[in-house]
JSON list of C-alpha atoms in Angstrom, two decimals:
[
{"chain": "A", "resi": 50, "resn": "UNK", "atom": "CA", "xyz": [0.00, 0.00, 0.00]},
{"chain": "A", "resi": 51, "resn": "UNK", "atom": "CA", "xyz": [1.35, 3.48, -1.16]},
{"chain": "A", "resi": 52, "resn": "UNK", "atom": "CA", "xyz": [2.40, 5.24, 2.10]},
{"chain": "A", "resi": 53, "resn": "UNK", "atom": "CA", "xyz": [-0.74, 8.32, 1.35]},
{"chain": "A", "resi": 54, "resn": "UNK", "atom": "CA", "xyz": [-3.44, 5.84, 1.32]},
{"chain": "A", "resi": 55, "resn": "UNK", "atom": "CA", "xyz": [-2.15, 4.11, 4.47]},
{"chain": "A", "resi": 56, "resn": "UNK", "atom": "CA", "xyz": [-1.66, 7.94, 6.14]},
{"chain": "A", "resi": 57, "resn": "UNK", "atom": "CA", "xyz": [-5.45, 8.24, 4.86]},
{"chain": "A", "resi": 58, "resn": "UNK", "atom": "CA", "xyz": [-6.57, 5.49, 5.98]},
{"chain": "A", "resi": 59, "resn": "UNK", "atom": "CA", "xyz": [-5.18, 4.93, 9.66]},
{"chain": "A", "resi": 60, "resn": "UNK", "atom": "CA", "xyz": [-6.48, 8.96, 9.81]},
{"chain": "A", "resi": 61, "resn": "UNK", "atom": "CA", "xyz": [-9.69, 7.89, 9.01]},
{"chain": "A", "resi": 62, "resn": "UNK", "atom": "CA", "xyz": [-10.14, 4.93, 11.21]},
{"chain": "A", "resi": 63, "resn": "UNK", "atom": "CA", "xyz": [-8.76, 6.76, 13.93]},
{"chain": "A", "resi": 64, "resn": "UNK", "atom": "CA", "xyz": [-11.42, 9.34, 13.98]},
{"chain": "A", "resi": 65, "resn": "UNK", "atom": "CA", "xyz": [-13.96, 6.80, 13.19]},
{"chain": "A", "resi": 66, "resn": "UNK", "atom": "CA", "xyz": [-13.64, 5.48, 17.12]},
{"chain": "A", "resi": 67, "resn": "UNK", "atom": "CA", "xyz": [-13.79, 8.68, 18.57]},
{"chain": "A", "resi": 68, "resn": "UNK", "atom": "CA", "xyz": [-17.15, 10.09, 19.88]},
{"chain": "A", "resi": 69, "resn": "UNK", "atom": "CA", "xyz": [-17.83, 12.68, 17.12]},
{"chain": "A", "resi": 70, "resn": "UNK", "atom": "CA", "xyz": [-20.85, 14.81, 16.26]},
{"chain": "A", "resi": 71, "resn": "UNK", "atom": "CA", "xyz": [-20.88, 16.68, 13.47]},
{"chain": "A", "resi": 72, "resn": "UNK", "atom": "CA", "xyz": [-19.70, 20.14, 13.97]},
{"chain": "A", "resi": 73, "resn": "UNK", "atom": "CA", "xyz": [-18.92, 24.03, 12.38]},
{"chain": "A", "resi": 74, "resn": "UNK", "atom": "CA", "xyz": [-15.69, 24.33, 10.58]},
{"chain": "A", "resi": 75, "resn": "UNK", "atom": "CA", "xyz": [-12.68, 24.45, 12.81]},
{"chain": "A", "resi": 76, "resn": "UNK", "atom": "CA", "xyz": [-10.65, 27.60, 12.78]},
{"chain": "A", "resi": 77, "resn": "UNK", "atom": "CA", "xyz": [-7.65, 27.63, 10.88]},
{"chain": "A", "resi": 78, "resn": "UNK", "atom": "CA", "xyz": [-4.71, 24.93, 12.19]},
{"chain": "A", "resi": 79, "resn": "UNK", "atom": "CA", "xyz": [-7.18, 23.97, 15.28]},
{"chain": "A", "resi": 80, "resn": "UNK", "atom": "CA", "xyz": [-6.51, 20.72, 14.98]},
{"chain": "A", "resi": 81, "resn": "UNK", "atom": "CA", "xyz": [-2.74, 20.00, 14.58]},
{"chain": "A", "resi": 82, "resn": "UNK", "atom": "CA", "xyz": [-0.24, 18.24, 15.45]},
{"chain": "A", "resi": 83, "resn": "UNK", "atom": "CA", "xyz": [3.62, 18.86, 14.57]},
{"chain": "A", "resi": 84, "resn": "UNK", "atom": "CA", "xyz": [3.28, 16.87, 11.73]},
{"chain": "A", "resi": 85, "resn": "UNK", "atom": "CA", "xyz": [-0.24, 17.47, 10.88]},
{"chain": "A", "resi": 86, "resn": "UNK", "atom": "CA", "xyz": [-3.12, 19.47, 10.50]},
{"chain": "A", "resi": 87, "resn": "UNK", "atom": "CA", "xyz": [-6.83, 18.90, 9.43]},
{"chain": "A", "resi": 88, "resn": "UNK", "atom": "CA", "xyz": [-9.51, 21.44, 8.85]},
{"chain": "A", "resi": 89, "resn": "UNK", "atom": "CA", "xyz": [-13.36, 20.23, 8.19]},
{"chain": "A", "resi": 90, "resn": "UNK", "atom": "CA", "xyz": [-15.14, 22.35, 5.88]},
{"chain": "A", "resi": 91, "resn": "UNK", "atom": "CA", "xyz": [-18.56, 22.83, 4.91]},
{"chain": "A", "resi": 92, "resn": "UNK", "atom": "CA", "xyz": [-20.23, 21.57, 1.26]},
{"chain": "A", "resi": 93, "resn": "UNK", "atom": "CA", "xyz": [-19.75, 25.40, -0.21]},
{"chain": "A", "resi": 94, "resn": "UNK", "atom": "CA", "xyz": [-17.89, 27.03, -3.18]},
{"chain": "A", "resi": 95, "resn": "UNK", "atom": "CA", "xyz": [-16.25, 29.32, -0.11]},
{"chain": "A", "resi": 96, "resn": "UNK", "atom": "CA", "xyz": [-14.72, 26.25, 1.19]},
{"chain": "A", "resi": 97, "resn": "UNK", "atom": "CA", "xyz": [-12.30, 26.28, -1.56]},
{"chain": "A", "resi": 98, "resn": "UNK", "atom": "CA", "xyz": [-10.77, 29.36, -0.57]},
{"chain": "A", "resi": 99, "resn": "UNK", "atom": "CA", "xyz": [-10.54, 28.42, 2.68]},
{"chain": "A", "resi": 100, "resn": "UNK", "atom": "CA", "xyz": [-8.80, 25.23, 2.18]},
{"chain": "A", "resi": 101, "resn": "UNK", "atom": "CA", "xyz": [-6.33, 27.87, 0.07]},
{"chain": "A", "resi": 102, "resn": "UNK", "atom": "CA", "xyz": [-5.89, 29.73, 3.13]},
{"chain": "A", "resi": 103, "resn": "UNK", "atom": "CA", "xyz": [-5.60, 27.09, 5.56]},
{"chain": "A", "resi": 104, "resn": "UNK", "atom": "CA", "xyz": [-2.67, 25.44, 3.17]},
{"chain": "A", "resi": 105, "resn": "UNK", "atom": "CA", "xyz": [-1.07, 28.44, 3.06]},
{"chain": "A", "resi": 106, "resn": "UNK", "atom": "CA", "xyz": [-0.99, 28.66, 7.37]},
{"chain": "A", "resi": 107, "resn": "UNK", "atom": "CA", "xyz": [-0.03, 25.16, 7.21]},
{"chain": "A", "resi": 108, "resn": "UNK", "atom": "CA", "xyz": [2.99, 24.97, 5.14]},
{"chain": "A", "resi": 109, "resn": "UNK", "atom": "CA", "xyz": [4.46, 28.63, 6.27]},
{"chain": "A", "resi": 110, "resn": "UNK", "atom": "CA", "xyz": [4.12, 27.29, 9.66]},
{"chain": "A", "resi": 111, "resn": "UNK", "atom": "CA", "xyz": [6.01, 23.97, 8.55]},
{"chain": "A", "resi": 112, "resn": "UNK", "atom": "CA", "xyz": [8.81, 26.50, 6.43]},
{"chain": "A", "resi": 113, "resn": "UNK", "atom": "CA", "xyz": [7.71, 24.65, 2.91]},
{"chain": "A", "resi": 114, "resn": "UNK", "atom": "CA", "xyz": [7.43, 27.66, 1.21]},
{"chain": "A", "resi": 115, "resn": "UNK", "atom": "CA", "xyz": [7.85, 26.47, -1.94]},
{"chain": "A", "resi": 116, "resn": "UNK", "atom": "CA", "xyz": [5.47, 24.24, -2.25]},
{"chain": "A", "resi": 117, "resn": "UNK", "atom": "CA", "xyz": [3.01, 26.81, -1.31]},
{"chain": "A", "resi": 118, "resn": "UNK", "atom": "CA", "xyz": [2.09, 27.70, -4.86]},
{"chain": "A", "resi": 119, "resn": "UNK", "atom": "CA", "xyz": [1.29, 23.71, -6.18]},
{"chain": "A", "resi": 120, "resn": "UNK", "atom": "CA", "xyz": [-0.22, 22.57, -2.41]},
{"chain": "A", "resi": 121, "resn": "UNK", "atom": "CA", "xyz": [-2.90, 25.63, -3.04]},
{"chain": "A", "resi": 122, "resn": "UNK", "atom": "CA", "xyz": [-4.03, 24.32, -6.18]},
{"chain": "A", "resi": 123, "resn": "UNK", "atom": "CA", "xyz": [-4.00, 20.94, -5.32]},
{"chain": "A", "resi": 124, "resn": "UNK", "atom": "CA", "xyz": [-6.36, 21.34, -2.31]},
{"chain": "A", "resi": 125, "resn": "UNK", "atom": "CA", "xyz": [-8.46, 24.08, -3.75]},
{"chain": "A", "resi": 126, "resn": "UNK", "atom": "CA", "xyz": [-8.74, 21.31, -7.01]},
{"chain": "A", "resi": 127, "resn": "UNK", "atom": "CA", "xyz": [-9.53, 18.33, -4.88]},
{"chain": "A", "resi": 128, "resn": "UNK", "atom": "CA", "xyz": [-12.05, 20.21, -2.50]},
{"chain": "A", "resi": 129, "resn": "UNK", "atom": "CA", "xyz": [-13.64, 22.02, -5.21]},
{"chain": "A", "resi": 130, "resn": "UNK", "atom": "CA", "xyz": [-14.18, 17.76, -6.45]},
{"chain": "A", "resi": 131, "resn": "UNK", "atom": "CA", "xyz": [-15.09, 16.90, -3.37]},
{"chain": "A", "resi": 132, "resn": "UNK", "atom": "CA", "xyz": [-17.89, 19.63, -2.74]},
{"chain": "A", "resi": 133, "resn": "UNK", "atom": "CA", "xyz": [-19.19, 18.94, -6.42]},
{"chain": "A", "resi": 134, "resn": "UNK", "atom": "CA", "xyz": [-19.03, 15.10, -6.58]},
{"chain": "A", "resi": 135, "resn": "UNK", "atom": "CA", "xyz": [-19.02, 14.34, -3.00]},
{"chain": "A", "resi": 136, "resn": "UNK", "atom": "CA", "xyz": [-21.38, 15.74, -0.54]},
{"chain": "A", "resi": 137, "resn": "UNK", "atom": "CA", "xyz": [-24.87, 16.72, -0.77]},
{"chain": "A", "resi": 138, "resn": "UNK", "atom": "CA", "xyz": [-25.76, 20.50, -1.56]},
{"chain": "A", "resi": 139, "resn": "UNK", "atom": "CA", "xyz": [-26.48, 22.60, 1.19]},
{"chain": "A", "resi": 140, "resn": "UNK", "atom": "CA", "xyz": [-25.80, 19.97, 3.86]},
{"chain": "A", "resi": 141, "resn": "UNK", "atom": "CA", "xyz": [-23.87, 22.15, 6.29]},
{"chain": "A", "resi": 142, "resn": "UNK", "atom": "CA", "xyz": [-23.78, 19.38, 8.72]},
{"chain": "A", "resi": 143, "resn": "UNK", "atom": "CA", "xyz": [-23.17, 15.97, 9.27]},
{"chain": "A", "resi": 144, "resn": "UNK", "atom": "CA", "xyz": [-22.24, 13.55, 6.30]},
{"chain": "A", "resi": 145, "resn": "UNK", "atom": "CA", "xyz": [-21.83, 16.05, 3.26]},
{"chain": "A", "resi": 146, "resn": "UNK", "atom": "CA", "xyz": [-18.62, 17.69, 5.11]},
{"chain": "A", "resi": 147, "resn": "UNK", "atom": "CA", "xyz": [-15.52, 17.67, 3.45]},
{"chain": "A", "resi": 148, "resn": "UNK", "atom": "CA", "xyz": [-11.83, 17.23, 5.69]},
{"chain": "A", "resi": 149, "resn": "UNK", "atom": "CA", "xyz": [-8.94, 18.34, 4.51]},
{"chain": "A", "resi": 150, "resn": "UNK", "atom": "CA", "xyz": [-5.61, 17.19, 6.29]},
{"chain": "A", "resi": 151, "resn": "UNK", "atom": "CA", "xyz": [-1.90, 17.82, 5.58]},
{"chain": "A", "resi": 152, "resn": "UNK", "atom": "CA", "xyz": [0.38, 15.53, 6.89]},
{"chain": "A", "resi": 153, "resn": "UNK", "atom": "CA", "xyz": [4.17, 16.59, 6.78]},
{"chain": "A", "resi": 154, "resn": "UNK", "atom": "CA", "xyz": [6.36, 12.99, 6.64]},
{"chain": "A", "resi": 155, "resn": "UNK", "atom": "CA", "xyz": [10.04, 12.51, 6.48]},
{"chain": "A", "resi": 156, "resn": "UNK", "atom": "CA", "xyz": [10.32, 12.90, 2.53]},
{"chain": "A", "resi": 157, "resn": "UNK", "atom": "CA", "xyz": [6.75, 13.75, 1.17]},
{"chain": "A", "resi": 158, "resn": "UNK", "atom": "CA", "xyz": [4.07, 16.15, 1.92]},
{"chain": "A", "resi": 159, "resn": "UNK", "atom": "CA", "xyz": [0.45, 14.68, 1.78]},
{"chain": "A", "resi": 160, "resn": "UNK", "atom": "CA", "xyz": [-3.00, 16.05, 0.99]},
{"chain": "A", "resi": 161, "resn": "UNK", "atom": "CA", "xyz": [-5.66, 13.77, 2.44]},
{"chain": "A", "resi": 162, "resn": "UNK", "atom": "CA", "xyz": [-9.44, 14.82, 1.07]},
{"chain": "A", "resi": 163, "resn": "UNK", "atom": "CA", "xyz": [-12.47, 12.70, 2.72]},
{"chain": "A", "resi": 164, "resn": "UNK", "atom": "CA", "xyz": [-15.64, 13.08, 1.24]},
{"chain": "A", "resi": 165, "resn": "UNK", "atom": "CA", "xyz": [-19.19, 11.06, 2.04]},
{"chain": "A", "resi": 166, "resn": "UNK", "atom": "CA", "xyz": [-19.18, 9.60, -1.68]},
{"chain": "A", "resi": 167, "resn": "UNK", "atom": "CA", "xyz": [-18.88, 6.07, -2.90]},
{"chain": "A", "resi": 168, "resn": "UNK", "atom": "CA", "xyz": [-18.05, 6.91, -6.69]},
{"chain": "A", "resi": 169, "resn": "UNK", "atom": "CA", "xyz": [-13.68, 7.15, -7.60]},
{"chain": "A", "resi": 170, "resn": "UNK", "atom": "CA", "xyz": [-12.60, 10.25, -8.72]},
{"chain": "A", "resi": 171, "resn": "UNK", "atom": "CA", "xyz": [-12.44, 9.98, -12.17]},
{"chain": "A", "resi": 172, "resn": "UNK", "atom": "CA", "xyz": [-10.08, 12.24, -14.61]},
{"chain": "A", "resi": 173, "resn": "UNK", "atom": "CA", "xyz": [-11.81, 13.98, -17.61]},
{"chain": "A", "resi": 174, "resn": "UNK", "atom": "CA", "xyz": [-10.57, 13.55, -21.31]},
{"chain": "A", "resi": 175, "resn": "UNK", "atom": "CA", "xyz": [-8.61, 15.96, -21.99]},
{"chain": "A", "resi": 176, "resn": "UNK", "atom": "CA", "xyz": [-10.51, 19.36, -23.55]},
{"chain": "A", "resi": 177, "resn": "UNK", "atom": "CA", "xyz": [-9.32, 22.51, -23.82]},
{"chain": "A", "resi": 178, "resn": "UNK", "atom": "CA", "xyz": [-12.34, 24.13, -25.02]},
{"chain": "A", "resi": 179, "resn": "UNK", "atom": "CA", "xyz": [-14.09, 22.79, -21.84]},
{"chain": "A", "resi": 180, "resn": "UNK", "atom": "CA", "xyz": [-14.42, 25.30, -18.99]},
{"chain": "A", "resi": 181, "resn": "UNK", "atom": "CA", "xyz": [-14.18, 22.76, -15.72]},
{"chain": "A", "resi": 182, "resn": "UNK", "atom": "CA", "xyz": [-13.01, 19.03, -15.46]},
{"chain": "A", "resi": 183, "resn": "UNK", "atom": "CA", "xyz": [-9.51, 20.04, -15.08]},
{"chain": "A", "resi": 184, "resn": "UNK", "atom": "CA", "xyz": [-9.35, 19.37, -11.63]},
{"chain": "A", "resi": 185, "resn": "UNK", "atom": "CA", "xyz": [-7.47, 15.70, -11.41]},
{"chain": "A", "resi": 186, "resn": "UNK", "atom": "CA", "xyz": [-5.47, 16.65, -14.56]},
{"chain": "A", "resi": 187, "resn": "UNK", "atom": "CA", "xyz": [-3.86, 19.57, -12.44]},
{"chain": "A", "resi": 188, "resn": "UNK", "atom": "CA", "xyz": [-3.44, 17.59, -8.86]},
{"chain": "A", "resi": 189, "resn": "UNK", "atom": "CA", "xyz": [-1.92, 14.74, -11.70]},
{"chain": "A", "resi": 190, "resn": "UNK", "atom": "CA", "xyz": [0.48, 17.37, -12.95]},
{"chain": "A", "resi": 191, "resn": "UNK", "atom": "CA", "xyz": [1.45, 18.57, -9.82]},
{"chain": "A", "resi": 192, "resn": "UNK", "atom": "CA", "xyz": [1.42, 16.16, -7.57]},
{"chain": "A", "resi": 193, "resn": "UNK", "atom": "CA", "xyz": [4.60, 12.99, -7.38]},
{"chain": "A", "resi": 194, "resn": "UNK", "atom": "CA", "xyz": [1.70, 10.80, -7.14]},
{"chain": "A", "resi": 195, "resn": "UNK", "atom": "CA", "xyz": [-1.90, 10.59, -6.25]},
{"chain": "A", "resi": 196, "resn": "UNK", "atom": "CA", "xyz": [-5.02, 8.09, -5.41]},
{"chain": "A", "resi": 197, "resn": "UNK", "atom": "CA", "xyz": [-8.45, 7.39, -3.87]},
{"chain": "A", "resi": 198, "resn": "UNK", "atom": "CA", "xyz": [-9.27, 4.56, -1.50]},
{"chain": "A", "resi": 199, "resn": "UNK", "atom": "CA", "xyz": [-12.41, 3.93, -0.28]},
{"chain": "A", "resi": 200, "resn": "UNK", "atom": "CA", "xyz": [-12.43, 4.38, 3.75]},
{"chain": "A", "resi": 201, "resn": "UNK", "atom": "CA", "xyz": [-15.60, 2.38, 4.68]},
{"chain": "A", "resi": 202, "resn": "UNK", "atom": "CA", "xyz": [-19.02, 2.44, 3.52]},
{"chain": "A", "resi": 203, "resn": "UNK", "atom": "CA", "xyz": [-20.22, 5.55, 2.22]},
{"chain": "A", "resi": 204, "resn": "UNK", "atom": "CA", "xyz": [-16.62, 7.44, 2.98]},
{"chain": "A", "resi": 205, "resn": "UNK", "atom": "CA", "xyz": [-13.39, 7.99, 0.58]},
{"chain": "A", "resi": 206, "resn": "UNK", "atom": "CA", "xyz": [-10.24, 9.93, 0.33]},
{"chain": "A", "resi": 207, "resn": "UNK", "atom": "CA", "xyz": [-8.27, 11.13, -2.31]},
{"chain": "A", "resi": 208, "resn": "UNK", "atom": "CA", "xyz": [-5.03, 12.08, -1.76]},
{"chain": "A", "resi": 209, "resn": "UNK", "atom": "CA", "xyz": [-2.12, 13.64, -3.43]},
{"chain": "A", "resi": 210, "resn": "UNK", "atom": "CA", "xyz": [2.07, 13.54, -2.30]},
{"chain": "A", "resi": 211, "resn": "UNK", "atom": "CA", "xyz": [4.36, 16.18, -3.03]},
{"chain": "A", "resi": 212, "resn": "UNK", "atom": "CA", "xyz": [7.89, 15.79, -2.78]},
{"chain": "A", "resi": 213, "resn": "UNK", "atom": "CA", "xyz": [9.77, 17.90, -0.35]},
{"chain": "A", "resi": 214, "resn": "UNK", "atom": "CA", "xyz": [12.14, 20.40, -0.88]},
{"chain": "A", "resi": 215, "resn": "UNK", "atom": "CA", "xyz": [15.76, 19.62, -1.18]},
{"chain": "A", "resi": 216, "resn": "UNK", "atom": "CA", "xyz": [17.49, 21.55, 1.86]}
]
């Protein structure tokens, strides 16, 4: 197993045992750890920008400044997915949030998206007179690797690894 789908996956089933309700989005980097930091976000176009902003906190506070620029985009692409394809409309609570988590390792940083859908994220053919459907070709770009695993019934993540800057 790639080591992003494990990291999604042990996140996942971690949080599955705790005693949860469903709440408001967290403030920016409430829930973090040295190595990693999650933010739950609501089913709305404004979420995107968020998750911008909340990647941007995240990696100046980790010093990965230049990754900034291509972790942005690649959580602003996957939420924007996961809103659209993964949650139901106007559900500010419960099962159509989406949770974005960053998780810094020894020689990869890792986007982790969860989303209440069963269907695989699926990359468009390629058309460049289409105006959205760009989304996985970008993270695929971007990204030294990404995937989706499917987290238990009715849950999935996708996740994308960047590779670290040499020092």
């Amino acid at each position: 197993m790639y080591q992003a789908e494990q990291v999604a996956s042990t996140q996942v089933r971690d949080r599955r045992y705790e005693d949860r309700r469903p709440e408001a989005p967290k403030s920016m980097l409430s829930e973090t750890t040295d190595r990693q930091c999650r933010i739950t976000l609501p089913p709305v176009p404004e979420s995107a920008g968020l998750a911008r902003d909340f990647t941007t906190s995240a990696l100046r506070k980790w010093h990965l400044d230049p990754l900034i620029s291509d972790a942005v985009l690649i959580a602003s692409e996957l939420v924007t997915n996961a809103i659209d394809h993964g949650t139901a409309h106007g559900d500010t609570e419960g099962p159509g949030l989406v949770e974005l988590t960053w998780s810094y390792q020894i020689s990869r940083l890792i986007c982790v998206i969860t989303d209440r859908a069963t269907e695989p994220p699926v990359i468009a053919p390629p058309d460049t007179d289409a105006e959205s459907g760009h989304g996985l070709q970008i993270v695929a770009a971007l990204a030294a690797a990404w995937g989706w695993t499917m987290l238990g019934t009715g849950e999935k993540a996708v996740w994308a690894a960047l590779h670290l800057p040499a020092h």
